Coordinates of C-alpha atoms and ligand atoms in Angstrom, one line a residue:
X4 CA -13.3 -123.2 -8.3
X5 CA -15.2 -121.4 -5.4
X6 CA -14.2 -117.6 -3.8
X7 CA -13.0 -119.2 -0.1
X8 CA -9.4 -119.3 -0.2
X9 CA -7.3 -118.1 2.8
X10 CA -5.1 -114.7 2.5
X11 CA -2.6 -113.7 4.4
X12 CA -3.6 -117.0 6.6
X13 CA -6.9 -116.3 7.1
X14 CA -9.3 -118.0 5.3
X15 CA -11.5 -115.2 2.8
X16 CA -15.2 -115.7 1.2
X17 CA -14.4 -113.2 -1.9
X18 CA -12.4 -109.9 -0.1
X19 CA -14.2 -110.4 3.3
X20 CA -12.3 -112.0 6.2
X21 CA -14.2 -114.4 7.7
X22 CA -13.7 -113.8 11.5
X23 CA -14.6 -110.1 10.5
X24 CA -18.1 -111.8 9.6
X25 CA -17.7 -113.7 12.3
X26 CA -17.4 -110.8 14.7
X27 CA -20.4 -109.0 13.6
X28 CA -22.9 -111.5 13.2
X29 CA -21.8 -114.4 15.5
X30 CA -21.1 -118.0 15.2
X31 CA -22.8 -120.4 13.5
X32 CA -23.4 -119.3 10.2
X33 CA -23.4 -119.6 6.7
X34 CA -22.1 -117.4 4.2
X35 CA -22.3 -117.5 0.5
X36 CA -20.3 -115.9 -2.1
X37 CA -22.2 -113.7 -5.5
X38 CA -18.9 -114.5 -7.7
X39 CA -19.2 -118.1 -7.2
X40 CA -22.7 -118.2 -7.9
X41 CA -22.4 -116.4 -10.7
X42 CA -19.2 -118.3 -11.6
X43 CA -21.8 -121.0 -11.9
X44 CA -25.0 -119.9 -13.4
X45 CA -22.3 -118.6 -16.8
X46 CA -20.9 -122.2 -16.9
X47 CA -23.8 -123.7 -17.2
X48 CA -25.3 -120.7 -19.7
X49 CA -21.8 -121.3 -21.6
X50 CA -22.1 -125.1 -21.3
X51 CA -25.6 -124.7 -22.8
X52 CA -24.5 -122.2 -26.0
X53 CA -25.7 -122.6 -29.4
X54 CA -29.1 -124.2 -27.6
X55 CA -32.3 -122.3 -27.3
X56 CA -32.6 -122.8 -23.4
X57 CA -33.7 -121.6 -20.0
X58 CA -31.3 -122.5 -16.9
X59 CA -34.4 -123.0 -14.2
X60 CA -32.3 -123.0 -11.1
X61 CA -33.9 -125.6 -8.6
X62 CA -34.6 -123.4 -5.7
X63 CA -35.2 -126.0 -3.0
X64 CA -30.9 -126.3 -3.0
X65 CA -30.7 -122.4 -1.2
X66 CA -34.1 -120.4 -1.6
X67 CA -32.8 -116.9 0.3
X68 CA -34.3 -114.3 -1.8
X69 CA -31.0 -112.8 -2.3
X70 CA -29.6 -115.8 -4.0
X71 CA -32.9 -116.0 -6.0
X72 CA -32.6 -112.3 -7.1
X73 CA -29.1 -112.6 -7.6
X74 CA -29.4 -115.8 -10.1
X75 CA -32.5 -114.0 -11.1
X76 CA -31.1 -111.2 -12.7
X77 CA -28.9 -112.9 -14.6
X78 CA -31.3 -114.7 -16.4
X79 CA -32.2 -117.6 -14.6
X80 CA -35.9 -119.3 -14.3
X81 CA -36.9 -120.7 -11.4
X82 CA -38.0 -125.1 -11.0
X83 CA -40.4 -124.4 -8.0
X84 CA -41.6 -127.7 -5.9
X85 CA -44.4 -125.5 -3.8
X86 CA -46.3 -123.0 -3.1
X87 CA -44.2 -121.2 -0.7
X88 CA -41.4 -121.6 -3.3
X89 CA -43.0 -120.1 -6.1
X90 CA -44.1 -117.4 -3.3
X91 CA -40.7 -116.7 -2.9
X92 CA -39.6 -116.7 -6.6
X93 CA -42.0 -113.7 -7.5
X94 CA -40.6 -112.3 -4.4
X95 CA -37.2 -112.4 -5.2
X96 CA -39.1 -110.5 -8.8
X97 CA -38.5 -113.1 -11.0
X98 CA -41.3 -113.5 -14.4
X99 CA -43.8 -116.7 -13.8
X100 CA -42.7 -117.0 -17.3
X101 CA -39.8 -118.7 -16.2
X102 CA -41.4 -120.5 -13.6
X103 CA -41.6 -124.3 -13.5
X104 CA -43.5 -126.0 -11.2
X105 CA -42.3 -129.5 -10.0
X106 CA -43.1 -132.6 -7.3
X107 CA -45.5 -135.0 -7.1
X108 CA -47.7 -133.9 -4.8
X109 CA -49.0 -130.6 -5.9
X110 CA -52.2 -129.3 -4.1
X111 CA -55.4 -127.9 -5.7
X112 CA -54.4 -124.6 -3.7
X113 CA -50.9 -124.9 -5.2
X114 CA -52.4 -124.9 -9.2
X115 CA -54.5 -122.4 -8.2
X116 CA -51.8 -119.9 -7.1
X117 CA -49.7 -120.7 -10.4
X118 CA -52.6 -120.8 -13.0
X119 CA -53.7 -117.3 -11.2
X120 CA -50.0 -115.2 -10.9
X121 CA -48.5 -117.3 -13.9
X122 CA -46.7 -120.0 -14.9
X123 CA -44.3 -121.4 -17.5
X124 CA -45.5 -124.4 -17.6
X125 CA -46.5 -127.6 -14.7
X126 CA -44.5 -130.3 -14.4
X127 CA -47.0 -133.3 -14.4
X128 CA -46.1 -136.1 -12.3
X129 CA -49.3 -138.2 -12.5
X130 CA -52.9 -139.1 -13.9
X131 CA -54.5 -137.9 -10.7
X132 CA -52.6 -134.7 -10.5
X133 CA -53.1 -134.3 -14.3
X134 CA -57.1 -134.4 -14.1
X135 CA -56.8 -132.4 -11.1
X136 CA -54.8 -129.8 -12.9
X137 CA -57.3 -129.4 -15.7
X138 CA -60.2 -129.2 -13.8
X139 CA -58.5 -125.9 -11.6
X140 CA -57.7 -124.8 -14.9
X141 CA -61.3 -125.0 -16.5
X142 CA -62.7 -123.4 -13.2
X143 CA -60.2 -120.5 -13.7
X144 CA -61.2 -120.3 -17.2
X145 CA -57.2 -120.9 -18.1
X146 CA -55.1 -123.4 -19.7
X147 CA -52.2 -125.2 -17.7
X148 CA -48.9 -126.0 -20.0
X149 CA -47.5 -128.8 -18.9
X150 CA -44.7 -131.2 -19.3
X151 CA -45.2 -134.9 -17.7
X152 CA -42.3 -135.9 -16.1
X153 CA -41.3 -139.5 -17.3
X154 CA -39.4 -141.7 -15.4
X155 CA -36.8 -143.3 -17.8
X156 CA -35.7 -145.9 -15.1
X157 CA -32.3 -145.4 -15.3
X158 CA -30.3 -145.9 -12.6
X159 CA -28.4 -143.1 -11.7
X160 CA -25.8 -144.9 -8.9
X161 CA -26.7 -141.7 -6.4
X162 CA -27.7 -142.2 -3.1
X163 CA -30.8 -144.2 -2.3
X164 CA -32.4 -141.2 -0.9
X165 CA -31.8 -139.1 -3.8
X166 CA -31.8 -140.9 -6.6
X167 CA -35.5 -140.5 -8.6
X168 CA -35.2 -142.5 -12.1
X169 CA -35.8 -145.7 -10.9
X170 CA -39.3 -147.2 -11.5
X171 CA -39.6 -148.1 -8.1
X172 CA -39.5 -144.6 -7.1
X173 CA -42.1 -142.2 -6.3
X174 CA -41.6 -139.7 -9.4
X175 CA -43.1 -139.5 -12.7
X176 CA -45.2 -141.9 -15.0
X177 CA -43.4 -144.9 -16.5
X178 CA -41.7 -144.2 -19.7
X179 CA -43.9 -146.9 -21.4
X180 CA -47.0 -145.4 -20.3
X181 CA -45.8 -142.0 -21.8
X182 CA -48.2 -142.2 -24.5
X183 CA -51.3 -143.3 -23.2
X184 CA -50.9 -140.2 -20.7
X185 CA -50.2 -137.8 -23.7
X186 CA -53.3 -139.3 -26.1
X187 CA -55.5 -138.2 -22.0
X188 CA -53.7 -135.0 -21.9
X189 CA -54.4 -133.9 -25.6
X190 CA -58.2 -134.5 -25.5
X191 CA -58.2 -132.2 -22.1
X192 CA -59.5 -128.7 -22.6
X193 CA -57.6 -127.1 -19.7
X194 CA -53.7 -128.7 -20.8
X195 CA -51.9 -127.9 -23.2
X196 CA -49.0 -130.2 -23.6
X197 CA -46.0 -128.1 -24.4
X198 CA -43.2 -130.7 -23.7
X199 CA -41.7 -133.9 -21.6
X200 CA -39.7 -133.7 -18.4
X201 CA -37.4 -136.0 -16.7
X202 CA -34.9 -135.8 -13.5
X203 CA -33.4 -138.8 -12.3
X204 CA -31.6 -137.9 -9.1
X205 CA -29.1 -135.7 -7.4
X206 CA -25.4 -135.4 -6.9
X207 CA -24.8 -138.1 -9.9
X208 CA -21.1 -138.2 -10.9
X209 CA -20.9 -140.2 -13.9
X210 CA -22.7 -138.8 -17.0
X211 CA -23.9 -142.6 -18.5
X212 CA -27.5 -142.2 -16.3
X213 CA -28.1 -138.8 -17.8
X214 CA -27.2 -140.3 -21.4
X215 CA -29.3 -143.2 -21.5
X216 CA -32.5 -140.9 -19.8
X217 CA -31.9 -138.5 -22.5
X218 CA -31.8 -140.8 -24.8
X219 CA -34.4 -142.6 -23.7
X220 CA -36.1 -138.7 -23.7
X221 CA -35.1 -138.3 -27.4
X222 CA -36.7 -141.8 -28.3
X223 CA -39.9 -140.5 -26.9
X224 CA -40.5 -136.6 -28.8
X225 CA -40.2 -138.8 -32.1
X226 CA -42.6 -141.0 -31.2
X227 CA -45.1 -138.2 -29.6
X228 CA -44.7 -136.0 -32.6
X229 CA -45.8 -138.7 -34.5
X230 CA -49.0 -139.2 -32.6
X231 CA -49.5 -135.4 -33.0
X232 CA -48.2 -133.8 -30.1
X233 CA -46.2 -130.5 -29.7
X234 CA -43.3 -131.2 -28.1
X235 CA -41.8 -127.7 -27.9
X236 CA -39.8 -128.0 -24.6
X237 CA -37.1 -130.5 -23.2
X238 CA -37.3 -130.3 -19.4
X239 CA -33.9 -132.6 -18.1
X240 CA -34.2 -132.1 -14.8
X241 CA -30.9 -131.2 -12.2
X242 CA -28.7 -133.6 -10.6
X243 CA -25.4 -132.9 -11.7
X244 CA -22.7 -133.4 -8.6
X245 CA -20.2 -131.4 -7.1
X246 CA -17.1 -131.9 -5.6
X247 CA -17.9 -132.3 -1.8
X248 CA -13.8 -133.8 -1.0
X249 CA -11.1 -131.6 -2.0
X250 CA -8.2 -133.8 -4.4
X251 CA -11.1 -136.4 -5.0
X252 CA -11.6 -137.5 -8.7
X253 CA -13.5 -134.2 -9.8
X254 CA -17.1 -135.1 -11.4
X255 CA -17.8 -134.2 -14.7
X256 CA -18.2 -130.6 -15.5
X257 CA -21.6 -128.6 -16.5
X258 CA -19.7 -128.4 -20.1
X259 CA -19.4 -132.4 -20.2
X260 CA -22.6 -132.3 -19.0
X261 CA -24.0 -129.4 -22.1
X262 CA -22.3 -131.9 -24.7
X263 CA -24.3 -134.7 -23.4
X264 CA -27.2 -133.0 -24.0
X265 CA -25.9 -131.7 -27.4
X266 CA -25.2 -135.1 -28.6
X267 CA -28.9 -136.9 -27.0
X268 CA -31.5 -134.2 -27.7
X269 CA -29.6 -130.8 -29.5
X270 CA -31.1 -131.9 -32.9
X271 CA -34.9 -132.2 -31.5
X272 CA -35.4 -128.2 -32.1
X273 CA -36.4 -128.1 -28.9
X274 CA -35.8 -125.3 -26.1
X275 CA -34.0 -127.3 -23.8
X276 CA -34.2 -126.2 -19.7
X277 CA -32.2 -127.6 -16.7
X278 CA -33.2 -127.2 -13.2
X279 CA -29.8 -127.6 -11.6
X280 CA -29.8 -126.9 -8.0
X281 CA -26.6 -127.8 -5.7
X282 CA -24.1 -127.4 -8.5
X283 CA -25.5 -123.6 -8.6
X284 CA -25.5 -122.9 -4.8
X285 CA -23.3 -125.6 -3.3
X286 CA -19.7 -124.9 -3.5
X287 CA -21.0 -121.1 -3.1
X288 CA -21.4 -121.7 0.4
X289 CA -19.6 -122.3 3.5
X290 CA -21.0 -123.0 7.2
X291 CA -18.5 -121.0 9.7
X292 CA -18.8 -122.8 13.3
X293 CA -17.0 -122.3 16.4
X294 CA -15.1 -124.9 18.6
X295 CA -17.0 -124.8 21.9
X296 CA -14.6 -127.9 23.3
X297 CA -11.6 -129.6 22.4
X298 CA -13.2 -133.4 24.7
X299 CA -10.7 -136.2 25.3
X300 CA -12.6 -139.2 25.0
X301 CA -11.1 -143.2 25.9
X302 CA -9.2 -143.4 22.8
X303 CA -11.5 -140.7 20.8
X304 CA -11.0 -137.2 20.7
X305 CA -14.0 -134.8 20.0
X306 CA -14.1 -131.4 18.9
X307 CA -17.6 -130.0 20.1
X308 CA -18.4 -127.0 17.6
X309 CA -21.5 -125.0 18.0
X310 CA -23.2 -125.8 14.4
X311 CA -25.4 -129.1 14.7
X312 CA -27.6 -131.4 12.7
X313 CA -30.4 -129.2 12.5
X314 CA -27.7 -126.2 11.2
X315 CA -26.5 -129.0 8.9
X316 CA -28.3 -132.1 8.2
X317 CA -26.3 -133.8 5.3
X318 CA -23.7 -136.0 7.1
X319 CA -26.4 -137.1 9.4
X320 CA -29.4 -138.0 6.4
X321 CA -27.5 -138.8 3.9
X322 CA -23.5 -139.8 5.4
X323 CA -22.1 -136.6 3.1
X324 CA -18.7 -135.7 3.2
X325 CA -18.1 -131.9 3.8
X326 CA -14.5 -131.0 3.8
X327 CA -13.7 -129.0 7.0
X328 CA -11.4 -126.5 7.9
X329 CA -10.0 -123.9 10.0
X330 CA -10.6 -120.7 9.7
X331 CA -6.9 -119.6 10.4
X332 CA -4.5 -121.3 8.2
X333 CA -2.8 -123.9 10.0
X334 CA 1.3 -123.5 9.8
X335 CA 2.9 -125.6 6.8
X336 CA 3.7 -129.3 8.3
X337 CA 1.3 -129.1 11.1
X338 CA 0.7 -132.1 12.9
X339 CA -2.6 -133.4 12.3
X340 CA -4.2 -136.2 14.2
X341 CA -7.5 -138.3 14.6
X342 CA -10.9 -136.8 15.4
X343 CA -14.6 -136.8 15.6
X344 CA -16.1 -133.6 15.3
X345 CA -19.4 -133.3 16.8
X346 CA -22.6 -130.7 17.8
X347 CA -24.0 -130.1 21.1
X348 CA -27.7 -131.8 19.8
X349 CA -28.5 -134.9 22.3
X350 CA -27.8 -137.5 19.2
X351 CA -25.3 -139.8 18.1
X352 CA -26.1 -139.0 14.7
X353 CA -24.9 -135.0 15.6
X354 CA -22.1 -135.8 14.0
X355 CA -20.0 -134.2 10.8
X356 CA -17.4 -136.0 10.6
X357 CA -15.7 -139.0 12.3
X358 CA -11.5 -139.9 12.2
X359 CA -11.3 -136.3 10.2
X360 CA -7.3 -135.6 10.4
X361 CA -7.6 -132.2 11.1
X362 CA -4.7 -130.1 12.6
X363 CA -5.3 -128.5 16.1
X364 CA -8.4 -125.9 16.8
X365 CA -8.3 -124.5 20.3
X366 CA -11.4 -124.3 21.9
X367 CA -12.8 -120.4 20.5
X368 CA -11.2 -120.9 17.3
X369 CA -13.2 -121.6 14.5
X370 CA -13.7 -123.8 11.5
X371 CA -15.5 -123.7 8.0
X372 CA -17.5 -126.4 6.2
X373 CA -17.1 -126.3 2.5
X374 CA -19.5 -126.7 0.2
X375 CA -22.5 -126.2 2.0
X376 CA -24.7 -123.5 -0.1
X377 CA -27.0 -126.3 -1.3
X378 CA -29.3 -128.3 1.1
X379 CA -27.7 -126.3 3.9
X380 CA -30.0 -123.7 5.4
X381 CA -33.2 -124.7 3.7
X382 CA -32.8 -128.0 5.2
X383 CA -31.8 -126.6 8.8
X384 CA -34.7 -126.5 11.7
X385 CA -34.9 -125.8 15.4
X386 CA -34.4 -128.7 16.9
X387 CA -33.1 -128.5 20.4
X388 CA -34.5 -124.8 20.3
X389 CA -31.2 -123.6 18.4
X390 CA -32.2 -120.7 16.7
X391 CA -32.2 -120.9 12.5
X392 CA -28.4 -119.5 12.1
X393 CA -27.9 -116.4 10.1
X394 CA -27.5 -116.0 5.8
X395 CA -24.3 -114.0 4.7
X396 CA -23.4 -112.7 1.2
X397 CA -20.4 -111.3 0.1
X398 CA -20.1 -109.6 -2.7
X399 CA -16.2 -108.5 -3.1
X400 CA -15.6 -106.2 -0.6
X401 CA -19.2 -105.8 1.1
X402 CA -21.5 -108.4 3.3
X403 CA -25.0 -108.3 4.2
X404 CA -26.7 -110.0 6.2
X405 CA -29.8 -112.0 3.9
X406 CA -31.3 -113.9 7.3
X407 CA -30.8 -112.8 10.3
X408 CA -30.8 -115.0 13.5
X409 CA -34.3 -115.3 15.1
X410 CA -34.8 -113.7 18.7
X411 CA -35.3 -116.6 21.2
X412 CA -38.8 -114.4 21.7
X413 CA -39.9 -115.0 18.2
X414 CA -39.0 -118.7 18.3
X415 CA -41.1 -119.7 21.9
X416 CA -43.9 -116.8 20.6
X417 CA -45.0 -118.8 17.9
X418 CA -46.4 -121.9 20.2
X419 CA -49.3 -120.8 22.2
X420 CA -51.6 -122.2 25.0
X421 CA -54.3 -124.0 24.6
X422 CA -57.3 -121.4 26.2
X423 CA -58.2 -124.1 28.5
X424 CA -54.7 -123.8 30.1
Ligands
PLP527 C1 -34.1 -131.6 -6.5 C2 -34.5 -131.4 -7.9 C3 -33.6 -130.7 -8.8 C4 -32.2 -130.3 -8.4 O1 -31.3 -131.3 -8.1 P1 -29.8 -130.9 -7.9 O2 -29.2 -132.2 -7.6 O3 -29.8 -130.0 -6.7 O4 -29.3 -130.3 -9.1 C5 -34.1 -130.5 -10.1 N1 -35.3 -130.9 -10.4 C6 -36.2 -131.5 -9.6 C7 -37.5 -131.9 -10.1 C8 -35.8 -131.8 -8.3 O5 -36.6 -132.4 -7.5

């Protein structure tokens, strides 16, 4: 359940009519709802009770401070996969005790900045970075806690660009080398192992993957404990899907999901930490685009909105299904017919949606894509020179602007000539 539901005929993010957002800040844009993300930080908390545990909400999905703060303040640590990110995480105030810090390809300058301002603990992702993180740590005169991500390879039937448990790709060590990795990291004066980690992809819909990593997980803190280990902390990664087609077979639920872990790993006495990202932030989002032109084509009809790939990059990288709708309520039993619905960017691949039966938008009239709070703005970029499109929350009654739209100064500022030009 999200907060965008139409009233009166006109489609609503909490109390806030859309065109009134509309009219002040223009077209394109996205606008996110505080209910719905808090609807879905306490589902997971709830999903999660009777557990010690930390909800560390993986900030790549929608990193706008506002939604960091917001999450933040209810409790939430942050999974952090940079430096910039964990930049904006203390921004948004929240404790580098809840900070974890993931991805494979952590810099020297990155450790640095986390061992320095604080950190909950590293997510290790290899030897390399592993020796590399406890020599920063010795020159700081600190001690890194880290988890080493394993990779269970476990197939979590996600798309091939985000799926991560597989042995073939790029994350984590190898479950079976788990050990040998530990017996390195234990005889290391600058880590102090604190626990294991594992995340095996995103948008999974089916619970069997996370079982058997978890499992698989579970397997491995007996067998580390034995060698003498402290496993203290149960990292299990994100991943869980959302609903992206309205009346499609719902995916399991973050309580499904808690059981899961309940049943695999609640008997460990371990503190047990998610890093879910787009179930947090994705259905707490919509992208509100006008229709520029209603385009006959030979036997194709296009509706030419002004949002475009680099506003919204999911149906063109990955083929993802965003439900799209008007923004005024189309009249019960409204003919719908046939269409492609396209951006103004010089590709093919500018495309949301292709066949979509959608009922008639006059050109000016504007639609909303659903479910696009998570890997929505943070994936967005200028291509074309098309400004970066404004951040909206509602919060009941209110709205604020939380990005605004760049000046077309600012964006051609930033390039300079060469001096010998
Ligand atoms: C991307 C990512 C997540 C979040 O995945 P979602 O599918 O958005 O829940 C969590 N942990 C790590 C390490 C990630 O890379």
């Amino acid at each position: 359940m999200d907060h965008f539901l139409y009233r009166d005929g006109v489609l609503h993010a909490e109390d806030v009519a859309v065109p009134e957002i509309a009219s002040a800040v223009g077209t394109p844009f996205y606008c996110y709802s505080a209910a719905t993300l808090t609807r879905h930080y306490t589902v997971f908390d709830a999903a999660l009770r009777g557990m010690d545990h930390l909800i560390c909400y993986a900030m790549k999905a929608n990193s706008n401070i506002a939604v960091l703060k917001l999450l933040g303040d209810l409790g939430a640590g942050m999974d952090v996969v940079s430096g910039g990110e964990y930049r904006r995480a203390i921004a948004a105030g929240v404790s580098p005790s809840k900070i974890v810090f993931s991805g494979v390809g952590k810099t020297r300058e990155e450790m640095e900045l986390a061992l320095t301002g604080g950190i909950r603990q590293f997510n290790v992702e290899s030897e390399p970075e592993m020796r590399l993180l406890n020599e920063v740590a010795l020159e700081l005169g600190k001690v890194a806690p880290i988890t080493v991500r394993v990779n269970p390879d476990v197939d979590a039937k996600t798309h091939a660009k985000i799926a991560t448990g597989k042995s073939e790709n790029k994350f984590g060590i190898p479950i079976a080398k788990a050990r040998e990795v530990y017996a390195e990291a234990a005889a290391m004066d600058g880590i102090e192992v604190v626990g294991i980690d594992v995340h095996i992809g995103s948008q999974l819909v089916d619970l069997e993957p996370f079982r058997l990593a978890y499992e698989k997980v579970a397997e491995l803190t007996g067998v580390l404990r034995a060698d003498g280990h402290t496993i203290k902390r149960l990292d299990l990664g994100g991943g869980l899907g959302i609903p992206y087609a309205h009346g499609n077979q719902a995916p399991p639920t973050p309580e499904d999901y808690g059981q899961i872990i309940r049943e695999t790993v609640g008997h460990l006495g371990c503190e047990i930490e998610i890093e879910p990202g787009r179930l947090m932030a994705g259905n707490a989002g919509i992208l509100v685009s006008s229709v520029i032109y209603n385009k006959e084509g030979d036997g194709r009809n296009f509706l030419i909105v002004d949002a475009a790939m680099n506003d919204l990059i999911r149906p063109a990288m990955y083929e993802a299904h965003h439900d799209i709708i008007p923004v005024i309520e189309p009249a019960a039993g409204a003919e719908k017919r046939p269409i492609d619905i396209v951006g103004p960017v010089c590709e093919s691949g500018d495309t949301f949606a292709k066949q979509r039966d959608m009922t008639a938008i006059a050109d000016g009239e504007m639609i909303a894509f659903r479910s696009a709070g998570a890997y929505g703005a943070v994936m967005s970029s200028e291509y074309n020179t098309r400004p970066m499109i404004p951040e909206v929350l509602v919060k009941d009654d209110q709205f604020a602007v939380i990005r605004r739209r760049p000046t077309f100064d600012e964006m051609i500022n930033r390039d300079t000539l060469p001096e010998w030009m």
